Coordinates of C-alpha atoms in Angstrom, one line a residue:
Chain A
M88 CA -25.1 -8.5 19.1
T89 CA -25.3 -4.8 20.1
L90 CA -22.9 -2.2 21.3
Q91 CA -24.2 -0.1 24.2
L92 CA -21.8 2.8 24.0
L93 CA -22.8 4.3 27.4
K94 CA -23.7 1.1 29.3
D95 CA -20.6 -0.9 28.3
R96 CA -18.2 0.8 30.6
G97 CA -14.9 -0.6 29.3
V98 CA -11.5 -0.1 31.1
P99 CA -10.9 3.0 33.2
L100 CA -8.2 5.3 32.0
D101 CA -5.7 4.6 34.8
R102 CA -5.6 0.9 33.8
Q103 CA -4.9 1.7 30.1
R104 CA -1.2 1.0 30.0
F105 CA 1.4 -0.3 27.5
H106 CA 5.1 -1.3 27.5
W107 CA 7.3 -1.1 24.4
R108 CA 7.2 -4.8 23.7
E109 CA 3.4 -4.6 23.5
L110 CA 3.7 -1.6 21.2
A111 CA 5.8 -3.5 18.7
P112 CA 4.0 -6.9 18.6
P113 CA 4.9 -9.7 16.2
P114 CA 3.5 -8.6 12.8
I115 CA 1.0 -10.4 10.7
S116 CA 2.3 -12.4 7.7
K117 CA 2.0 -10.5 4.4
V118 CA 1.1 -13.7 2.4
D119 CA -0.5 -15.9 5.1
C120 CA -2.9 -13.4 6.6
D121 CA -6.4 -13.0 5.4
A122 CA -6.7 -9.8 3.4
W123 CA -9.5 -8.6 5.7
T124 CA -7.2 -8.7 8.7
R125 CA -4.8 -6.3 6.9
V126 CA -7.9 -4.1 5.9
R127 CA -8.9 -3.8 9.5
I128 CA -5.4 -3.0 10.7
I129 CA -5.0 -0.2 8.2
L130 CA -8.5 1.2 8.9
M131 CA -7.9 1.2 12.7
N132 CA -4.5 2.9 12.2
G133 CA -6.5 5.6 10.4
L134 CA -9.0 5.9 13.2
E135 CA -6.3 6.3 15.8
S136 CA -4.3 8.7 13.8
E137 CA -7.5 10.8 13.4
A138 CA -8.0 10.6 17.2
V139 CA -4.5 12.1 17.7
R140 CA -5.0 14.7 15.0
F141 CA -8.3 15.8 16.4
S142 CA -6.9 16.0 19.9
H143 CA -4.1 18.3 18.9
A144 CA -6.4 20.6 16.9
A145 CA -8.7 20.8 20.0
A146 CA -5.8 21.5 22.3
R147 CA -4.8 24.5 20.1
L148 CA -8.3 26.0 20.3
Y149 CA -9.4 25.0 23.8
G150 CA -6.7 25.7 26.4
G151 CA -8.9 24.6 29.3
L152 CA -9.2 21.1 27.9
Q153 CA -5.4 20.6 27.3
P154 CA -4.7 18.5 30.4
T155 CA -7.4 15.9 29.8
L156 CA -6.8 16.0 26.1
A157 CA -3.1 15.2 26.7
V158 CA -3.9 12.2 28.9
L159 CA -6.2 10.6 26.4
R160 CA -4.0 11.5 23.5
R161 CA -1.1 9.6 24.9
I162 CA -3.2 6.5 25.1
E163 CA -4.5 6.9 21.6
Q164 CA -1.0 7.4 20.2
H165 CA 0.0 4.2 21.9
Q166 CA -3.0 2.4 20.5
Q167 CA -2.2 3.6 17.0
T168 CA 1.4 2.3 17.4
L169 CA 0.3 -1.1 18.5
V170 CA -2.1 -1.4 15.7
N171 CA 0.1 0.0 12.9
W172 CA 3.1 -2.1 14.0
L173 CA 1.2 -5.2 13.2
L174 CA 2.1 -4.6 9.5
P175 CA 5.3 -6.5 8.5
A176 CA 8.5 -5.2 7.1
D177 CA 8.3 -7.2 3.9
H178 CA 5.3 -5.0 2.8
T179 CA 6.7 -2.6 0.2
P180 CA 5.3 0.9 0.3
L181 CA 3.4 0.0 -2.9
E182 CA 2.0 -3.2 -1.4
T183 CA 0.8 -1.2 1.6
T184 CA -0.8 1.2 -0.9
I185 CA -2.8 -1.6 -2.4
G186 CA -4.0 -2.4 1.0
Y187 CA -5.0 1.2 1.7
E188 CA -7.0 1.3 -1.5
Q189 CA -8.7 -2.0 -0.6
V190 CA -9.7 -0.3 2.7
A191 CA -11.0 2.8 0.9
I192 CA -13.1 0.6 -1.5
E193 CA -14.5 -2.0 0.8
V194 CA -15.2 0.1 3.9
T195 CA -16.7 2.9 1.9
A196 CA -19.0 0.3 0.1
A197 CA -20.0 -1.2 3.4
L198 CA -20.9 2.1 4.9
A199 CA -22.7 3.3 1.7
L200 CA -24.9 0.2 1.8
E201 CA -25.8 0.8 5.5
E202 CA -26.1 4.6 5.4
P203 CA -29.6 5.8 6.3
D204 CA -29.3 9.3 4.8
P205 CA -29.6 9.2 0.9
Y206 CA -27.5 12.3 0.4
L207 CA -24.6 10.9 2.5
A208 CA -24.9 7.5 0.8
A209 CA -24.7 9.1 -2.6
M210 CA -21.5 11.0 -1.5
Y211 CA -20.0 7.7 -0.3
R212 CA -20.7 6.1 -3.6
F213 CA -19.2 9.1 -5.4
G214 CA -15.9 8.8 -3.4
L215 CA -16.0 5.0 -3.8
L216 CA -15.7 5.1 -7.6
E217 CA -12.6 7.4 -7.3
D218 CA -10.7 5.2 -4.9
F219 CA -11.7 2.2 -7.0
D220 CA -9.9 3.8 -9.9
H221 CA -6.8 4.5 -7.7
L222 CA -6.5 0.8 -7.0
Y223 CA -6.5 0.0 -10.7
R224 CA -3.7 2.7 -11.4
F225 CA -1.6 1.5 -8.5
A226 CA -2.0 -2.1 -9.6
A227 CA -0.8 -1.2 -13.1
L228 CA 2.2 0.6 -11.5
M229 CA 3.1 -2.5 -9.4
D230 CA 2.9 -4.8 -12.5
R231 CA 4.8 -2.5 -14.7
I232 CA 7.6 -1.5 -12.3
D233 CA 8.0 -4.4 -10.0
G234 CA 6.5 -7.2 -12.1
K235 CA 4.1 -8.0 -9.2
D236 CA 0.4 -8.9 -9.1
A237 CA -1.6 -6.7 -6.8
N238 CA -4.0 -9.5 -6.3
A239 CA -1.5 -11.2 -4.0
I240 CA -2.5 -8.5 -1.5
L241 CA -6.3 -8.2 -2.4
Q242 CA -6.7 -12.0 -2.5
G243 CA -9.6 -11.8 -5.0
Y244 CA -12.0 -10.0 -2.7
T245 CA -11.8 -6.6 -4.7
D246 CA -11.9 -6.1 -8.4
I247 CA -9.0 -4.4 -10.2
L248 CA -10.9 -2.3 -12.8
P249 CA -11.0 1.3 -13.9
G250 CA -13.4 3.5 -12.0
R251 CA -14.0 7.2 -12.5
P252 CA -10.7 8.0 -14.2
T253 CA -8.3 9.6 -11.9
S254 CA -7.3 12.2 -14.5
I255 CA -10.9 13.6 -14.3
E256 CA -11.3 13.4 -10.6
H257 CA -9.5 16.8 -10.2
R258 CA -11.9 19.4 -9.2
H259 CA -11.8 23.0 -8.1
P260 CA -11.7 23.2 -4.3
L261 CA -15.2 24.7 -4.1
D262 CA -16.6 21.7 -5.9
D263 CA -15.4 19.4 -3.1
L264 CA -17.4 21.1 -0.5
R265 CA -20.5 19.1 0.5
R266 CA -23.7 19.8 2.5
P267 CA -23.3 18.6 6.2
Y268 CA -25.7 16.4 8.1
E269 CA -27.7 18.3 10.8
R270 CA -26.6 17.3 14.2
H271 CA -30.1 17.3 15.7
R272 CA -31.7 15.3 12.8
A273 CA -28.9 12.9 11.7
E274 CA -28.8 9.4 13.0
L275 CA -25.9 8.4 15.2
L276 CA -24.9 5.8 12.5
S277 CA -24.6 8.6 9.9
K278 CA -22.3 10.6 12.1
L279 CA -20.1 7.6 12.8
H280 CA -19.9 6.7 9.1
A281 CA -18.8 10.2 8.1
M282 CA -16.2 10.2 10.8
T283 CA -14.8 6.8 9.8
L284 CA -14.3 7.9 6.2
V285 CA -12.7 11.2 7.2
A286 CA -10.2 9.2 9.2
A287 CA -9.5 6.6 6.5
E288 CA -9.0 9.2 3.8
H289 CA -6.9 11.5 5.9
Q290 CA -4.5 8.7 6.8
T291 CA -4.3 7.7 3.1
H292 CA -3.4 11.2 2.2
D293 CA -0.7 11.4 4.8
F294 CA 0.7 8.0 3.9
Y295 CA 1.0 8.9 0.2
M296 CA 2.6 12.2 1.1
A297 CA 5.1 10.3 3.2
I298 CA 6.0 7.5 0.8
G299 CA 5.6 9.3 -2.6
P300 CA 9.2 10.6 -2.5
M301 CA 10.5 7.1 -1.8
F302 CA 9.9 6.1 -5.4
A303 CA 12.6 6.4 -8.0
D304 CA 10.5 6.1 -11.1
P305 CA 9.4 9.5 -12.3
T306 CA 5.8 8.4 -13.3
A307 CA 5.5 6.7 -9.9
R308 CA 6.4 9.9 -8.2
Q309 CA 3.9 11.8 -10.3
L310 CA 1.2 9.2 -9.7
Y311 CA 1.6 9.5 -5.9
A312 CA 1.5 13.3 -6.2
E313 CA -1.7 13.1 -8.4
I314 CA -3.5 10.6 -6.2
A315 CA -2.4 12.3 -2.9
S316 CA -4.1 15.5 -4.3
I317 CA -7.3 13.5 -4.8
E318 CA -7.1 12.1 -1.3
E319 CA -6.9 15.7 0.0
Q320 CA -10.0 16.4 -2.1
H321 CA -11.6 13.4 -0.4
V322 CA -10.8 14.6 3.1
T323 CA -12.5 17.9 2.2
H324 CA -15.4 15.9 0.6
Y325 CA -16.0 13.8 3.7
E326 CA -15.2 16.3 6.5
T327 CA -17.7 18.8 5.1
L328 CA -20.4 16.2 5.5
V329 CA -20.0 16.6 9.3
D330 CA -22.0 19.3 11.0
P331 CA -19.5 22.0 12.0
S332 CA -21.9 23.3 14.7
E333 CA -21.3 20.3 16.9
S334 CA -19.5 21.5 20.1
I335 CA -15.9 20.4 20.7
L336 CA -16.9 17.9 23.4
E337 CA -19.7 16.6 21.2
K338 CA -17.2 16.0 18.5
W339 CA -14.8 14.4 20.9
L340 CA -17.5 12.1 22.3
L341 CA -18.4 11.1 18.7
H342 CA -14.7 10.4 17.9
E343 CA -14.5 8.0 20.8
A344 CA -17.7 6.4 19.9
C345 CA -16.5 6.0 16.4
E346 CA -13.4 4.2 17.5
A347 CA -15.4 1.9 19.8
Y348 CA -17.9 1.2 16.9
N349 CA -15.0 0.3 14.5
Y350 CA -13.1 -1.8 17.1
W351 CA -16.3 -3.7 17.9
S352 CA -16.8 -4.4 14.2
C353 CA -13.3 -5.6 13.8
A354 CA -13.6 -7.9 16.7
E355 CA -16.9 -9.3 15.4
Y356 CA -15.4 -10.3 12.0
E357 CA -11.8 -11.1 13.0
T358 CA -10.7 -14.7 12.2
D359 CA -7.1 -14.4 13.6
M360 CA -7.5 -15.0 17.3
R361 CA -4.4 -13.1 18.3
I362 CA -5.6 -10.1 16.4
K363 CA -9.1 -10.5 17.7
A364 CA -7.8 -10.3 21.3
I365 CA -6.2 -6.9 20.3
W366 CA -9.5 -5.6 18.9
E367 CA -11.3 -6.6 22.0
R368 CA -8.7 -4.9 24.3
M369 CA -8.8 -1.8 22.2
L370 CA -12.7 -1.8 22.3
D371 CA -12.6 -1.9 26.1
Y372 CA -10.1 1.0 26.1
E373 CA -12.3 3.1 23.8
L374 CA -15.4 2.4 25.9
G375 CA -13.4 3.8 28.8
H376 CA -12.7 6.9 26.7
V377 CA -16.4 7.2 25.9
Q378 CA -17.1 7.2 29.6
H379 CA -14.5 9.8 30.3
V380 CA -15.6 12.2 27.6
A381 CA -19.3 11.7 28.4
A382 CA -18.6 12.8 31.9
L383 CA -16.8 15.9 30.5
L384 CA -19.8 16.7 28.4
E385 CA -22.1 16.4 31.4
N386 CA -19.9 18.4 33.8
I387 CA -18.8 21.2 31.4
E388 CA -21.7 21.6 29.0
R389 CA -24.4 20.3 31.4
R390 CA -25.6 18.0 28.6
D391 CA -26.6 14.4 28.8
A392 CA -24.3 12.2 26.7
G393 CA -27.3 10.1 26.0
E394 CA -28.6 12.8 23.7
V395 CA -25.6 12.4 21.5
L396 CA -25.1 8.7 21.8
D397 CA -28.8 8.1 21.7
V398 CA -29.1 4.5 20.3
A399 CA -27.4 1.2 20.7
L400 CA -25.4 0.1 17.7
R401 CA -27.0 -3.2 16.3
E402 CA -24.9 -4.0 13.3
P403 CA -21.1 -4.0 13.0
V404 CA -19.3 -2.6 9.8
S405 CA -19.3 -5.7 7.5
Y406 CA -16.0 -7.1 6.2
E407 CA -17.1 -9.0 3.1
P408 CA -16.7 -8.4 -0.6
H409 CA -19.0 -5.9 -2.3
R410 CA -18.2 -6.8 -5.9
E411 CA -21.7 -6.7 -7.3
F412 CA -22.7 -3.5 -5.5
I413 CA -19.5 -1.7 -6.7
R414 CA -20.0 -2.8 -10.3
E415 CA -23.6 -1.6 -10.2
V416 CA -22.5 1.8 -8.8
L417 CA -19.8 1.9 -11.5
R418 CA -22.4 1.3 -14.2
R419 CA -24.8 3.9 -12.9
E420 CA -22.7 6.6 -11.5
V421 CA -19.3 6.7 -13.1
H422 CA -20.4 9.7 -15.3
L423 CA -21.0 11.9 -12.3
G424 CA -19.1 15.0 -11.3
S425 CA -20.0 17.7 -8.8
A426 CA -21.0 21.4 -8.8
G427 CA -20.5 22.5 -5.2
P428 CA -22.4 20.1 -3.0
I429 CA -24.6 18.7 -5.9
L430 CA -23.7 15.7 -8.0
V431 CA -24.2 16.5 -11.7
R432 CA -23.4 14.8 -15.0
R433 CA -19.9 15.5 -16.1
D434 CA -21.0 17.8 -18.9
Q435 CA -22.5 20.0 -16.3
E436 CA -19.4 20.5 -14.2
P437 CA -18.6 24.1 -13.4
E438 CA -16.1 26.0 -15.6
R439 CA -13.9 26.6 -12.6
T440 CA -13.4 22.8 -12.3
L441 CA -12.7 22.4 -16.0
Q442 CA -10.1 25.1 -15.8
Y443 CA -8.5 23.7 -12.8
R444 CA -8.4 20.2 -14.3
S445 CA -6.8 21.5 -17.6
I446 CA -4.1 23.3 -15.6
V447 CA -3.0 20.2 -13.5
N448 CA -3.3 17.9 -16.5
A449 CA -1.5 20.2 -18.8
K450 CA 1.9 18.4 -19.1
D451 CA 1.4 14.8 -18.0
Q452 CA -1.4 12.6 -16.9
P453 CA 0.5 10.1 -14.8
S454 CA -2.5 8.0 -14.0
N455 CA -3.2 7.5 -17.7
I456 CA 0.5 6.9 -18.6
V457 CA 0.9 4.2 -16.0
A458 CA -2.2 2.2 -17.0
A459 CA -2.1 2.8 -20.8
G460 CA -3.6 -0.3 -22.4
W461 CA -3.4 -2.3 -19.1
S462 CA -5.9 -4.8 -17.8
W463 CA -5.5 -7.0 -14.8
R464 CA -4.9 -10.7 -15.4
P465 CA -3.7 -13.3 -12.9
G466 CA 0.1 -13.0 -12.6
G467 CA 0.2 -9.6 -14.4
E468 CA 0.4 -8.8 -18.1
L469 CA 3.7 -10.6 -18.6
A470 CA 2.1 -13.9 -17.6
T471 CA 0.0 -13.9 -20.8
P472 CA 1.1 -16.9 -22.8
S473 CA 2.8 -16.0 -26.1
S474 CA 0.8 -16.5 -29.2
G475 CA 0.8 -20.1 -30.4
N476 CA 1.5 -21.6 -27.0
G477 CA -2.2 -22.0 -26.4
R478 CA -1.9 -22.8 -22.8
H479 CA -4.1 -21.1 -20.2
H480 CA -2.2 -20.0 -17.1
E481 CA -5.2 -19.6 -14.9
P482 CA -4.8 -21.8 -11.8
P483 CA -6.4 -25.2 -11.8
G484 CA -10.1 -25.0 -11.3
V485 CA -10.4 -21.4 -12.3
R486 CA -13.0 -20.8 -15.1
V487 CA -12.9 -17.4 -16.7
R488 CA -16.1 -16.1 -18.1
K489 CA -15.5 -14.2 -21.3
A490 CA -17.2 -10.9 -21.7
S491 CA -19.7 -10.9 -24.6
S492 CA -18.5 -8.7 -27.4
Chain B
M7 CA 9.4 2.8 -29.6
K8 CA 12.7 4.8 -29.5
P9 CA 12.5 8.5 -28.4
T10 CA 13.3 11.1 -31.1
Q11 CA 15.6 13.2 -29.0
E12 CA 19.4 12.9 -29.3
P13 CA 20.9 10.5 -26.6
R14 CA 22.7 12.0 -23.7
R15 CA 26.4 11.2 -23.4
P16 CA 27.2 8.8 -20.5
T17 CA 27.8 10.9 -17.5
H18 CA 31.0 10.3 -15.4
V19 CA 29.5 10.2 -11.9
T20 CA 33.0 9.8 -10.6
R21 CA 33.9 13.3 -11.6
P22 CA 34.6 16.0 -8.9
G23 CA 31.3 17.3 -7.8
A24 CA 29.5 18.6 -4.7
N25 CA 29.6 15.6 -2.3
H26 CA 29.2 16.9 1.3
T27 CA 29.3 13.6 3.3
G28 CA 32.9 13.1 4.3
I29 CA 34.6 14.5 7.3
T30 CA 37.6 16.0 5.5
L31 CA 35.4 18.9 4.1
H32 CA 34.6 20.1 7.6
P33 CA 37.5 19.2 9.9
D34 CA 36.7 21.8 12.5
L35 CA 33.1 20.8 12.9
V36 CA 34.1 17.2 13.2
A37 CA 36.7 18.0 15.9
E38 CA 34.0 19.8 17.9
M39 CA 31.6 16.8 17.5
I40 CA 34.3 14.4 18.7
E41 CA 35.0 16.7 21.7
G42 CA 31.2 16.5 22.5
T43 CA 31.2 12.8 22.7
H44 CA 33.9 13.0 25.4
E45 CA 31.8 15.3 27.5
F46 CA 28.5 13.5 26.9
G47 CA 29.0 9.7 26.8
P48 CA 26.6 6.8 26.4
T49 CA 23.7 6.6 29.0
S50 CA 23.4 2.8 28.9
R51 CA 26.1 0.1 29.3
G52 CA 27.0 -2.7 27.0
G53 CA 27.2 -3.1 23.2
I54 CA 25.7 -4.8 20.1
E55 CA 25.0 -8.0 22.0
Q56 CA 21.9 -6.5 23.5
L57 CA 20.4 -5.9 20.0
I58 CA 21.3 -9.4 19.1
A59 CA 19.7 -10.7 22.2
A60 CA 16.5 -8.8 21.4
R61 CA 16.4 -10.3 17.9
D62 CA 16.8 -13.7 19.5
R63 CA 13.9 -13.2 21.9
A64 CA 11.7 -11.8 19.1
A65 CA 12.6 -14.8 16.8
R66 CA 11.5 -17.2 19.5
D67 CA 8.1 -15.5 19.6
S68 CA 7.7 -15.3 15.8
E69 CA 5.8 -17.3 13.2
P70 CA 7.4 -17.8 9.8
A71 CA 7.1 -14.8 7.5
A72 CA 5.3 -16.9 4.9
T73 CA 4.2 -20.5 4.2
M74 CA 2.9 -22.4 1.2
P75 CA -0.8 -22.6 0.5
P76 CA -2.9 -25.5 1.8
T77 CA -2.1 -28.3 -0.7
R78 CA -3.8 -31.5 0.3
H79 CA -3.7 -32.9 -3.2
L80 CA 0.1 -32.5 -3.6
P81 CA 2.8 -34.8 -2.4
A82 CA 4.9 -33.0 0.3
E83 CA 8.2 -33.6 -1.5
R84 CA 7.1 -31.3 -4.4
L85 CA 6.6 -28.3 -2.1
P86 CA 10.3 -27.2 -2.0
V87 CA 10.5 -27.3 -5.8
L88 CA 7.3 -25.4 -6.1
D89 CA 8.5 -22.8 -3.6
Q90 CA 11.7 -22.3 -5.6
L91 CA 9.9 -22.3 -9.0
G92 CA 7.6 -19.6 -7.6
A93 CA 10.6 -17.6 -6.7
R94 CA 12.0 -18.0 -10.2
L95 CA 8.7 -17.0 -11.7
A96 CA 8.6 -13.8 -9.6
F97 CA 12.2 -13.0 -10.2
E98 CA 12.0 -13.4 -14.0
R99 CA 8.9 -11.3 -14.1
T100 CA 10.8 -8.5 -12.3
G101 CA 13.8 -9.3 -14.6
V102 CA 11.7 -8.5 -17.7
R103 CA 10.8 -5.1 -16.1
L104 CA 14.4 -4.5 -15.3
Y105 CA 15.5 -5.0 -18.9
Q106 CA 12.6 -3.0 -20.2
A107 CA 13.8 -0.1 -18.1
L108 CA 17.4 -0.7 -19.1
I109 CA 16.5 -0.6 -22.8
G110 CA 14.9 2.8 -22.1
K111 CA 18.2 3.9 -20.5
L112 CA 20.1 2.9 -23.6
D113 CA 17.8 5.2 -25.6
T114 CA 18.5 8.1 -23.2
Y115 CA 22.2 7.6 -22.8
D116 CA 24.7 6.8 -25.5
A117 CA 26.2 3.3 -25.8
F118 CA 29.8 2.9 -24.7
P119 CA 32.6 0.9 -26.3
G120 CA 32.2 -2.8 -25.4
G121 CA 28.8 -2.1 -23.7
P122 CA 25.5 -3.7 -24.6
S123 CA 23.6 -2.9 -27.8
R124 CA 19.8 -2.5 -27.9
A125 CA 19.6 -6.0 -29.5
D126 CA 21.8 -7.5 -26.7
L127 CA 19.4 -6.2 -24.1
E128 CA 16.3 -7.2 -26.0
L129 CA 17.6 -10.7 -26.2
L130 CA 18.1 -10.8 -22.5
R131 CA 14.7 -9.4 -21.8
D132 CA 13.1 -12.0 -24.1
Q133 CA 15.0 -14.8 -22.4
E134 CA 13.9 -13.6 -19.0
R135 CA 10.3 -13.7 -20.4
D136 CA 10.9 -17.3 -21.7
H137 CA 12.1 -18.3 -18.2
L138 CA 9.1 -16.7 -16.6
L139 CA 6.8 -18.8 -18.9
L140 CA 8.9 -21.9 -18.3
A141 CA 8.5 -21.5 -14.5
E142 CA 4.8 -20.9 -15.0
E143 CA 4.5 -24.1 -17.1
L144 CA 6.5 -26.2 -14.7
I145 CA 4.5 -25.1 -11.7
L146 CA 1.3 -26.0 -13.5
D147 CA 2.8 -29.4 -14.5
L148 CA 3.6 -30.1 -10.8
G149 CA 0.1 -29.2 -9.8
G150 CA 0.9 -25.8 -8.3
D151 CA -0.6 -22.4 -8.7
P152 CA 1.7 -19.9 -10.5
T153 CA -0.1 -16.9 -8.9
V154 CA 1.1 -17.8 -5.4
V155 CA 3.7 -15.6 -3.8
T156 CA 5.7 -18.4 -2.3
P157 CA 8.0 -18.0 0.8
C158 CA 11.1 -18.0 -1.3
A159 CA 9.6 -15.6 -3.9
N160 CA 8.7 -13.2 -1.0
L161 CA 12.2 -13.5 0.5
Q162 CA 14.0 -12.8 -2.8
A163 CA 11.7 -9.9 -3.5
T164 CA 12.6 -8.3 -0.2
A165 CA 16.3 -9.1 -0.6
T166 CA 16.5 -7.5 -4.1
R167 CA 14.1 -4.6 -3.6
G168 CA 16.6 -1.8 -4.3
I169 CA 17.7 -3.2 -7.7
C170 CA 14.5 -2.0 -9.5
E171 CA 14.7 1.3 -7.8
V172 CA 18.2 1.9 -9.2
V173 CA 17.2 1.0 -12.7
V174 CA 14.0 3.1 -12.9
D175 CA 15.7 6.1 -11.3
P176 CA 16.0 8.7 -14.1
R177 CA 19.3 9.9 -12.5
T178 CA 21.2 6.7 -13.1
N179 CA 23.0 5.9 -16.3
V180 CA 23.5 2.6 -18.1
I181 CA 26.7 1.7 -16.3
E182 CA 25.2 2.3 -12.9
C183 CA 22.2 0.2 -13.8
L184 CA 24.5 -2.6 -14.9
E185 CA 26.0 -2.5 -11.5
A186 CA 22.6 -3.2 -10.0
I187 CA 21.6 -5.8 -12.6
V188 CA 24.7 -7.8 -12.1
I189 CA 23.6 -8.5 -8.6
A190 CA 20.2 -9.8 -10.0
E191 CA 21.9 -11.9 -12.6
L192 CA 24.4 -13.5 -10.3
A193 CA 21.6 -14.3 -7.8
D194 CA 19.3 -15.6 -10.6
H195 CA 22.0 -17.9 -11.9
E196 CA 22.6 -19.3 -8.5
S197 CA 18.9 -19.8 -7.8
W198 CA 18.4 -21.7 -11.1
D199 CA 21.3 -23.9 -10.1
Q200 CA 19.8 -24.6 -6.7
L201 CA 16.5 -25.3 -8.4
G202 CA 18.3 -27.8 -10.7
H203 CA 19.5 -29.7 -7.6
A204 CA 16.1 -29.6 -6.0
V205 CA 14.4 -31.0 -9.1
G206 CA 17.2 -33.7 -9.4
L207 CA 16.2 -34.8 -5.9
L208 CA 12.6 -35.1 -7.0
G209 CA 13.7 -37.6 -9.8
A210 CA 12.2 -35.8 -12.7
P211 CA 14.9 -35.8 -15.4
A212 CA 12.9 -34.1 -18.1
V213 CA 12.1 -31.2 -15.8
E214 CA 15.7 -31.1 -14.6
Q215 CA 16.9 -30.9 -18.2
R216 CA 14.7 -27.8 -18.8
V217 CA 15.9 -26.1 -15.6
R218 CA 19.5 -26.8 -16.5
D219 CA 19.0 -25.2 -19.9
A220 CA 17.6 -22.1 -18.2
E221 CA 20.5 -22.2 -15.8
R222 CA 23.0 -22.2 -18.6
I223 CA 21.3 -19.2 -20.2
E224 CA 21.3 -17.3 -16.9
D225 CA 25.0 -18.1 -16.5
E226 CA 25.5 -16.5 -19.9
H227 CA 23.5 -13.4 -18.8
A228 CA 25.8 -13.0 -15.7
R229 CA 28.9 -13.4 -18.0
K230 CA 27.6 -10.8 -20.4
V231 CA 26.7 -8.2 -17.8
R232 CA 30.2 -8.7 -16.1
G233 CA 31.8 -8.2 -19.5
W234 CA 29.9 -5.0 -20.1
L235 CA 31.0 -3.7 -16.6
A236 CA 34.6 -4.7 -17.4
A237 CA 34.4 -2.7 -20.6
A238 CA 32.9 0.2 -18.8
A239 CA 35.7 0.2 -16.3
A240 CA 38.2 0.1 -19.1
E241 CA 36.5 3.0 -20.8
L242 CA 36.5 5.1 -17.6
A243 CA 40.2 4.3 -17.0
A244 CA 41.0 5.3 -20.6
R245 CA 39.1 8.5 -20.5
P246 CA 39.2 9.7 -16.9
P247 CA 36.9 12.6 -15.9
H248 CA 38.2 16.1 -15.8

């Protein structure tokens, strides 16, 4: 079970074609699908959206690459469409939001566990606790506005608990800048992990910016504004972990490798055979992209692509619950803040961050308003039996372990 | 907890304002647009039938949007009732949130003659909660899981998605919210009635009686909301906007 990025040649570019019916395939079922399938769809939409974003930025800076960027970018845009259109129309924007946060939590946890560089792993755990809190706030919003239980989307794989409170995640921009890995020293896996999280967080930011104004409730609108601001911080947090001295072609090659790595992981874990076939097809397309960009690197920069993609990938990203790992991180690291690239105790945060936080929190703290006194329980807080009824409404067979007081 | 500020007077949204959407405001522009359609006609032939045919083709390739959970231990004839009970549970839960929001509106906007009092709305909210708990209890009695989003629950949530958005929108007043809530109440009463028929087919008279009791209360809800809307119409007619 390995992925040989340069040896597995994939599908050549001239055979990578789509028609409209393929690009709008039958969607998954919101309630019948396994939550991990939705997680993979959302993540891969993020990877493809990053591919298109990166390609446009590169085209604006490197005129000579514009023709070849345009050809690959068209394919990536169609790949993104095919993947994202797998989501069904009966997902409300808030239900999709819950899915996005499940992606942020579970994928970040999986990468933090596998990350060989201790500094990068610490940064992933830092971001993880913040997205973990976002899920809790959005779940409270869903219960209190729509009367819906977010666990219908999460399917019990991910806890709904407070993390590092969103209201204290707001930091001065300079305290979101991190120390990048060094391109000659970092392992390939570290580079792919960082790139994956940049993509996931960037699409989350863009999604919240698109749907936030669709809500009527004033606190919902503020909550999306607040959490979108944190997602912007997270894009900065993760993108500054990437070595900015990588050449444009090196970055491009890593982008294609990252997509291949993630499609491969999706295919390895997918239980829905129709969706698995899509992941396998997209993997073959991405391997074709890797070949194309590797040739550009060799022809233009006179560099061997094997020095960038220097090892075979042996383990896919795991799609399984990380409940215990996340709770342990929560217990140990929830008190952390940052001072520039260094993680510090919250009482050591720089004055600039404290000032910034006091400004944005001056009037309202929507993330605190929405979840005031709220704890998740099956079916939402209204499902609690009234006093004197005495009947438990946990489903048959569920045993709830009471926390010791 | 009631807010301390003075309530706002109900706003006549039907007063003359700044609506820009009609063609009569811009007759010259519209004439130019119509002229344009004469010069630049459609580029493909046919009509709506092609859209309908595309839906037909997609429907033939589609799986159901939702099914019930695997339930080996349950008799199959209970599933339609559990599906509908799941829908009532979800709908009533949203109903409680609707009335909580509407009570908030009543604190913001003054009451109107013949309209609901705070106590009226609190009663309806509490009855929605009672029905939520009833649905939960009946699902458990029938061996189901009250946390399941059943196919009918999912369908009704999609069909009524906009009602909640109207009621939590700070720009809408009590009367506008009642216009939205009457849709929910009429649908809710109809659904309890259908559930009563389904339970009757199951041959469970004690359960049917409890469902019918809820159906009668929901009928009363719909009547009350329609009455408040009639009073609002009379109020607006008696005091037309300037």
